[in-house]
């Protein structure tokens, strides 16, 4: 069974502080993703990665950095957290299946509150 | 850019009712289409996909047919149960070679016993 874990599960941060959200996958998938989920917006892609050392910008990358030090780990970094970054963050891993198809397996989410 | 529109933000039904959740897409190419389901307190889970026109995807009693003519992929189920209460997301695959999905805003399904 696919396994994606996230830590911490809940985080309270102060405005201007640095926040690091961590994700680990044991699926041996090449690709990993970071999304945020907000009411009225659904799931929006922040950053993604095709493998160790690679990061790509998603649809809403401003204010976020990503780091992929290994196949298993993918971090999302908020250098200067702002209240607008209060959200639930999901990590996912996945592989391409054929020419036009792929699945993504999601972690349980991290609830971040920036005060 | 590519986009997905789910017209219903919330759908409320009774058990054994017929379900339709509408999904329309806009894409420059020929995208693969997906449905994901998210239960309370969990991350989204892959439900099924379709990759070409007229292909039907299905899982757990849910189904949807890829319709390129109307750019739609509506989710249907003949008889819903209380356990189907969840948020349902329609998504499309990137048409320019990137391994990424674009999700709709989601539809909250509430089933009353």
Coordinates of C-alpha atoms in Angstrom, one line a residue:
Chain A
X1 CA 0.0 0.0 0.0
X2 CA 1.2 3.5 -0.9
X3 CA 2.5 5.5 2.0
X4 CA 3.0 9.2 2.3
X5 CA 3.6 10.7 5.7
X6 CA 3.7 14.4 6.7
X7 CA 5.1 16.2 9.7
X8 CA 4.1 18.1 11.7
X9 CA 0.4 17.4 11.4
X10 CA -0.4 20.7 13.1
X11 CA 1.6 23.8 13.3
X12 CA 1.1 27.3 14.7
X13 CA 3.6 29.8 13.5
X14 CA 4.2 33.6 14.0
X15 CA 4.1 36.1 11.2
X16 CA 7.6 36.5 9.8
X17 CA 8.9 33.2 11.2
X18 CA 10.3 30.4 9.1
X19 CA 8.2 27.2 8.7
X20 CA 9.3 23.9 7.2
X21 CA 6.8 21.2 6.3
X22 CA 8.2 17.7 5.7
X23 CA 7.0 14.9 3.6
X24 CA 8.2 11.3 3.3
X25 CA 7.1 8.6 0.8
X26 CA 8.0 4.9 0.8
X27 CA 6.4 4.3 -2.6
X28 CA 9.7 4.8 -4.6
X29 CA 7.8 7.2 -6.8
X30 CA 9.8 9.7 -8.8
X31 CA 7.4 12.6 -8.5
X32 CA 6.3 14.5 -5.4
X33 CA 3.9 17.4 -5.0
X34 CA 2.9 20.1 -2.5
X35 CA -0.7 21.5 -2.6
X36 CA -2.6 23.8 -0.4
X37 CA -6.3 23.4 0.2
X38 CA -8.6 26.3 1.0
X39 CA -12.4 26.7 1.1
X40 CA -13.5 28.0 -2.3
X41 CA -10.3 27.2 -4.0
X42 CA -9.9 23.4 -3.8
X43 CA -6.4 22.0 -4.2
X44 CA -3.8 24.3 -5.7
X45 CA -0.3 23.1 -6.7
X46 CA 2.6 25.0 -5.1
X47 CA 5.7 23.1 -6.1
X48 CA 6.5 19.7 -7.5
X49 CA 9.6 17.6 -8.2
X50 CA 10.6 14.9 -10.6
X51 CA 13.4 13.4 -8.5
X52 CA 16.1 14.2 -6.0
X53 CA 17.6 17.7 -6.6
X54 CA 14.7 18.8 -8.8
X55 CA 12.0 21.3 -8.0
X56 CA 9.4 22.9 -10.3
X57 CA 7.1 25.8 -9.7
X58 CA 3.4 25.0 -9.6
X59 CA 0.5 27.5 -10.0
X60 CA 1.0 29.4 -6.7
X61 CA 4.7 29.3 -5.8
X62 CA 5.1 32.9 -4.5
X63 CA 6.2 32.9 -0.8
X64 CA 7.2 29.2 -0.9
X65 CA 10.4 27.3 -1.5
X66 CA 10.8 23.5 -2.0
X67 CA 13.6 21.1 -1.4
X68 CA 14.0 17.5 -2.6
X69 CA 17.2 16.1 -1.0
X70 CA 16.4 12.5 -1.7
X71 CA 13.9 10.2 -3.5
X72 CA 11.9 9.8 -0.3
X73 CA 11.8 13.4 1.1
X74 CA 10.3 16.6 -0.1
X75 CA 10.0 19.8 2.0
X76 CA 8.0 22.9 1.7
X77 CA 9.7 26.0 3.2
X78 CA 8.0 29.3 4.2
X79 CA 10.9 31.7 4.8
X80 CA 8.7 34.5 6.1
X81 CA 5.3 33.2 7.0
X82 CA 2.3 35.4 6.6
X83 CA -1.3 35.0 7.8
X84 CA -2.4 34.4 4.2
X85 CA -0.5 31.2 4.3
X86 CA -2.8 29.7 6.9
X87 CA -4.1 26.6 5.2
X88 CA -4.1 22.8 5.0
X89 CA -1.1 21.5 3.1
X90 CA -1.0 18.2 1.3
X91 CA 2.0 16.3 0.0
X92 CA 1.6 13.7 -2.7
X93 CA 3.8 11.2 -4.6
X94 CA 3.2 9.7 -8.0
X95 CA 4.4 8.2 -11.2
X96 CA 3.5 8.5 -14.8
X97 CA 1.6 5.4 -16.1
X98 CA 1.9 5.3 -19.8
X99 CA 1.8 8.3 -22.1
X100 CA -1.1 10.2 -20.6
X101 CA -2.0 8.8 -17.2
X102 CA -0.7 9.0 -13.7
X103 CA -1.9 8.6 -10.2
X104 CA -1.0 10.6 -7.1
X105 CA -1.1 9.3 -3.5
X106 CA -1.7 11.9 -0.9
X107 CA -0.6 12.3 2.7
X108 CA -2.9 13.1 5.6
X109 CA -2.2 16.8 5.5
X110 CA -0.7 19.5 7.7
X111 CA -2.8 22.2 9.2
X112 CA -0.8 25.4 9.4
X113 CA -2.0 28.5 11.3
X114 CA 0.1 31.7 11.0
X115 CA -0.8 34.3 13.7
Chain B
X1 CA -4.2 27.7 -19.1
X2 CA -6.0 24.5 -18.4
X3 CA -8.9 24.6 -16.0
X4 CA -11.6 22.5 -14.4
X5 CA -15.1 23.7 -13.4
X6 CA -17.3 22.0 -10.9
X7 CA -20.6 23.8 -10.8
X8 CA -21.9 22.5 -7.6
X9 CA -20.1 23.5 -4.4
X10 CA -22.4 21.3 -2.4
X11 CA -24.9 18.5 -3.1
X12 CA -27.3 17.2 -0.5
X13 CA -29.2 13.9 -1.1
X14 CA -30.9 11.2 0.7
X15 CA -29.8 7.5 0.7
X16 CA -30.6 5.6 -2.5
X17 CA -30.9 8.9 -4.5
X18 CA -29.2 9.2 -7.9
X19 CA -26.1 11.3 -7.9
X20 CA -24.7 13.6 -10.6
X21 CA -21.8 16.0 -10.0
X22 CA -20.9 18.1 -13.0
X23 CA -17.4 18.6 -14.2
X24 CA -16.4 20.6 -17.3
X25 CA -12.8 21.2 -18.5
X26 CA -10.9 23.6 -20.7
X27 CA -7.6 22.5 -22.1
X28 CA -5.6 23.2 -25.2
X29 CA -4.8 19.6 -25.8
X30 CA -6.3 16.2 -25.1
X31 CA -6.0 15.7 -21.3
X32 CA -6.6 12.6 -19.1
X33 CA -9.4 13.2 -16.7
X34 CA -9.7 12.0 -13.1
X35 CA -12.0 11.9 -10.1
X36 CA -10.6 12.0 -6.6
X37 CA -12.5 11.6 -3.3
X38 CA -11.6 13.1 0.1
X39 CA -13.1 11.8 3.3
X40 CA -13.1 13.9 6.4
X41 CA -9.7 14.2 8.1
X42 CA -7.9 12.4 5.2
X43 CA -6.0 13.3 2.0
X44 CA -7.7 12.9 -1.4
X45 CA -7.8 9.4 -2.9
X46 CA -7.7 8.5 -6.5
X47 CA -11.1 7.2 -7.6
X48 CA -10.7 6.5 -11.4
X49 CA -9.6 8.1 -14.6
X50 CA -10.3 8.1 -18.4
X51 CA -7.8 9.0 -21.1
X52 CA -9.7 9.1 -24.4
X53 CA -13.1 10.2 -25.8
X54 CA -16.0 8.0 -24.9
X55 CA -14.0 6.0 -22.4
X56 CA -15.8 5.2 -19.1
X57 CA -14.0 5.2 -15.8
X58 CA -15.6 3.5 -12.8
X59 CA -14.9 2.5 -9.2
X60 CA -17.0 1.7 -6.1
X61 CA -20.3 2.2 -8.0
X62 CA -19.3 5.6 -9.3
X63 CA -18.7 6.2 -13.0
X64 CA -18.0 9.0 -15.5
X65 CA -17.7 9.1 -19.3
X66 CA -15.1 11.2 -21.1
X67 CA -17.0 13.5 -23.5
X68 CA -14.7 15.5 -25.7
X69 CA -17.6 17.1 -27.6
X70 CA -19.0 18.7 -24.5
X71 CA -15.7 18.8 -22.6
X72 CA -17.3 17.1 -19.7
X73 CA -16.6 14.2 -17.2
X74 CA -19.7 14.1 -15.0
X75 CA -19.6 11.8 -11.9
X76 CA -22.7 9.6 -11.4
X77 CA -23.9 7.0 -9.0
X78 CA -27.2 5.2 -9.2
X79 CA -27.8 4.8 -5.4
X80 CA -25.8 6.8 -2.9
X81 CA -25.1 5.7 0.7
X82 CA -24.4 7.7 3.8
X83 CA -20.8 6.4 3.6
X84 CA -20.4 8.3 0.3
X85 CA -20.4 11.6 2.1
X86 CA -17.2 13.3 1.1
X87 CA -15.6 16.0 -1.1
X88 CA -15.2 15.0 -4.7
X89 CA -12.6 16.5 -7.0
X90 CA -12.4 16.5 -10.7
X91 CA -8.9 16.9 -12.2
X92 CA -7.2 17.0 -15.5
X93 CA -3.7 15.9 -16.5
X94 CA -1.3 18.4 -18.0
X95 CA -1.3 18.5 -21.8
X96 CA 2.2 19.8 -22.3
X97 CA 4.2 17.0 -20.9
X98 CA 4.4 17.9 -17.2
X99 CA 3.5 15.2 -14.7
X100 CA 0.9 17.3 -12.9
X101 CA -2.8 17.7 -12.3
X102 CA -5.1 20.6 -12.2
X103 CA -8.0 20.2 -9.7
X104 CA -11.4 21.7 -9.7
X105 CA -12.7 23.4 -6.5
X106 CA -14.4 20.3 -5.3
X107 CA -18.0 19.3 -4.5
X108 CA -19.1 18.5 -1.0
X109 CA -21.6 15.6 -1.0
X110 CA -23.8 15.3 2.0
X111 CA -26.0 12.1 2.3
X112 CA -28.8 12.2 4.8
X113 CA -29.9 8.8 6.2

